[in-house]
C-alpha angles and dihedrals in degrees: 000000000000125000117230113285094012112136110233093213092056097059116107093212099061135045111243116254106234117194094190144280137270113214122192114229115234107038104081095225105321142033113260092243093044134268107282129180112308093349110082142121094256134028125199117210112215130182107268124235088239127024114253100177123126135204133196116272126151124026120208125191106202129190101190132053089230092059090050091053091049092055093045092050093063091092092240124125111260143166117221120204111193107206096172140335088279103039133056128167113211119193112198119211123210131203116284112204092193101060142057120213126210122186128209129193150112095273119101091206121122101265092062113090096182119035112207126184132187113294114233115215112250096037097285122143128240091231091067099034117065112237112191096207128358117229092202113101118242089233099026108164147331132228116210118198126194110238093218129064132313081034093215113202121210129187127217131184117249130021132232113261129220089284089054088246136126108203122199108188129208093275096049118103106256138150147168115254122223089258089057101251120128123237139169149169131248121244099266095015137227111262125197132191121191112200118233110244097019121267102314138113088273093053123124128197116267129211122284113244135178122241120216128220089261094045102258120144122240137176113254120281119246088258128011095258101030114141093227115082125224124247121293111254102208094178093064133064141203092245109128115232129197104283097020113152121218118197119199096182098262101032133038122210128201117216116214120184120222089250092048091052090050089062096041125096115271128223086255091055092049090049089052090052090050092050090047090053091049093044089060085064098223111204137211102250090218107035092031089216118141115255128213133188111239121252120277090253091058091043092055091050090047093201110233095207094066127218126295128235092271094055120104092219113131119241125194139209096227096201092063106014098236110152118219141162117257116287133158104222131096097055115165095177128042092195095059106010096183095049095068113032128152114230109232090213101055106002092240112151121219146103118329113205141162117258120237124186111237101239103184102100094196090071094060118096092193142011096251126139117278100251103136130072128203116239123261102004101051098227109156128217141140121306094246092049093049092049092046096053092041089063097051117095104212119200111257120192116325100314115013134083127199140155115261140182106264091213098057106006092237112155110251122238110268095224100034116024099171140014128216107231119236111202126189114220123221118288103224 
């Protein structure tokens, strides 16, 4: 038995019940300035000591703003649908002892469990890069997990604010369903993609859908913030599966179930693969110096300055995949010397970049050797993982979709998304 307020996952006598984890694409395992408090690159959802879920209960149809305020001041969770200046539908929510609720959004206020800011392509962080206006909602979405096995997790658009209210104004897309209950969409929407075949080496990308405030599934709107909703997809649900992607219009999160994480590579496994690569003593085919992949700590920081000539870090000609040590010959462009380099092995001209091991285990679909690099960023992972992410069109901005490196969020080259690495062994 647990005493009031005691966190179940802190007790030494019982294993914590983990529902799963949300991992932000683009940060390779940690934010550049460090994971602090509720702002981090990954968020684990544990069973709470006391259920905090809510479920719909009473519906009020109100004809004056004063009546709406009176209902919202009761201290209960509620969703307000403003139909006109004179009519608001307020749906009250009551306590649900069988579920735990976790809220995600840009706001740093108390109700948000996981603070997410706009992901900057290339692994940068919003704190250092000025963003004129974030497209992520302050109270973007909520994940509701069943407290009993199989611990099903469901996602809903919008989160309750500090007044325990979700407010859909006159301009928000909203409607009454045939069964009479109200529903709506948030301004830029919450999109979800469930992979076909789970999150394994056989997985294929699914179709992007939009999730409503009440958790129904719709086809995408014509534009991200259009006032007309898509079509209801009755054959699909808002249940998160291992490998489901959640897009908040500015950041994309990967959901991994506890069971999925159990079968995924660990940091220790990735470190063993790195040491195995280095133990093979790959050599620069020109300088004949031994190369070595940097430590996981350096990989996660992804140093912007780049290595010097003396470093052992491997570099690659992305057009052909030949791995070398750093050198400064073969330029074809003075303006951007590393964009057009001629490979001394095969004369192919293309980008020349340092290689970094992708060190966020949650992004790997298998435990294979890291032998493929994403183009153009140079993050290295297994062949199956590279092929999987190269096929996924990730939402970009409010209207575009493109494949991106999961480790740094860099858009992948349209014609060549990955390169197979060609290492030269030691010449003894």
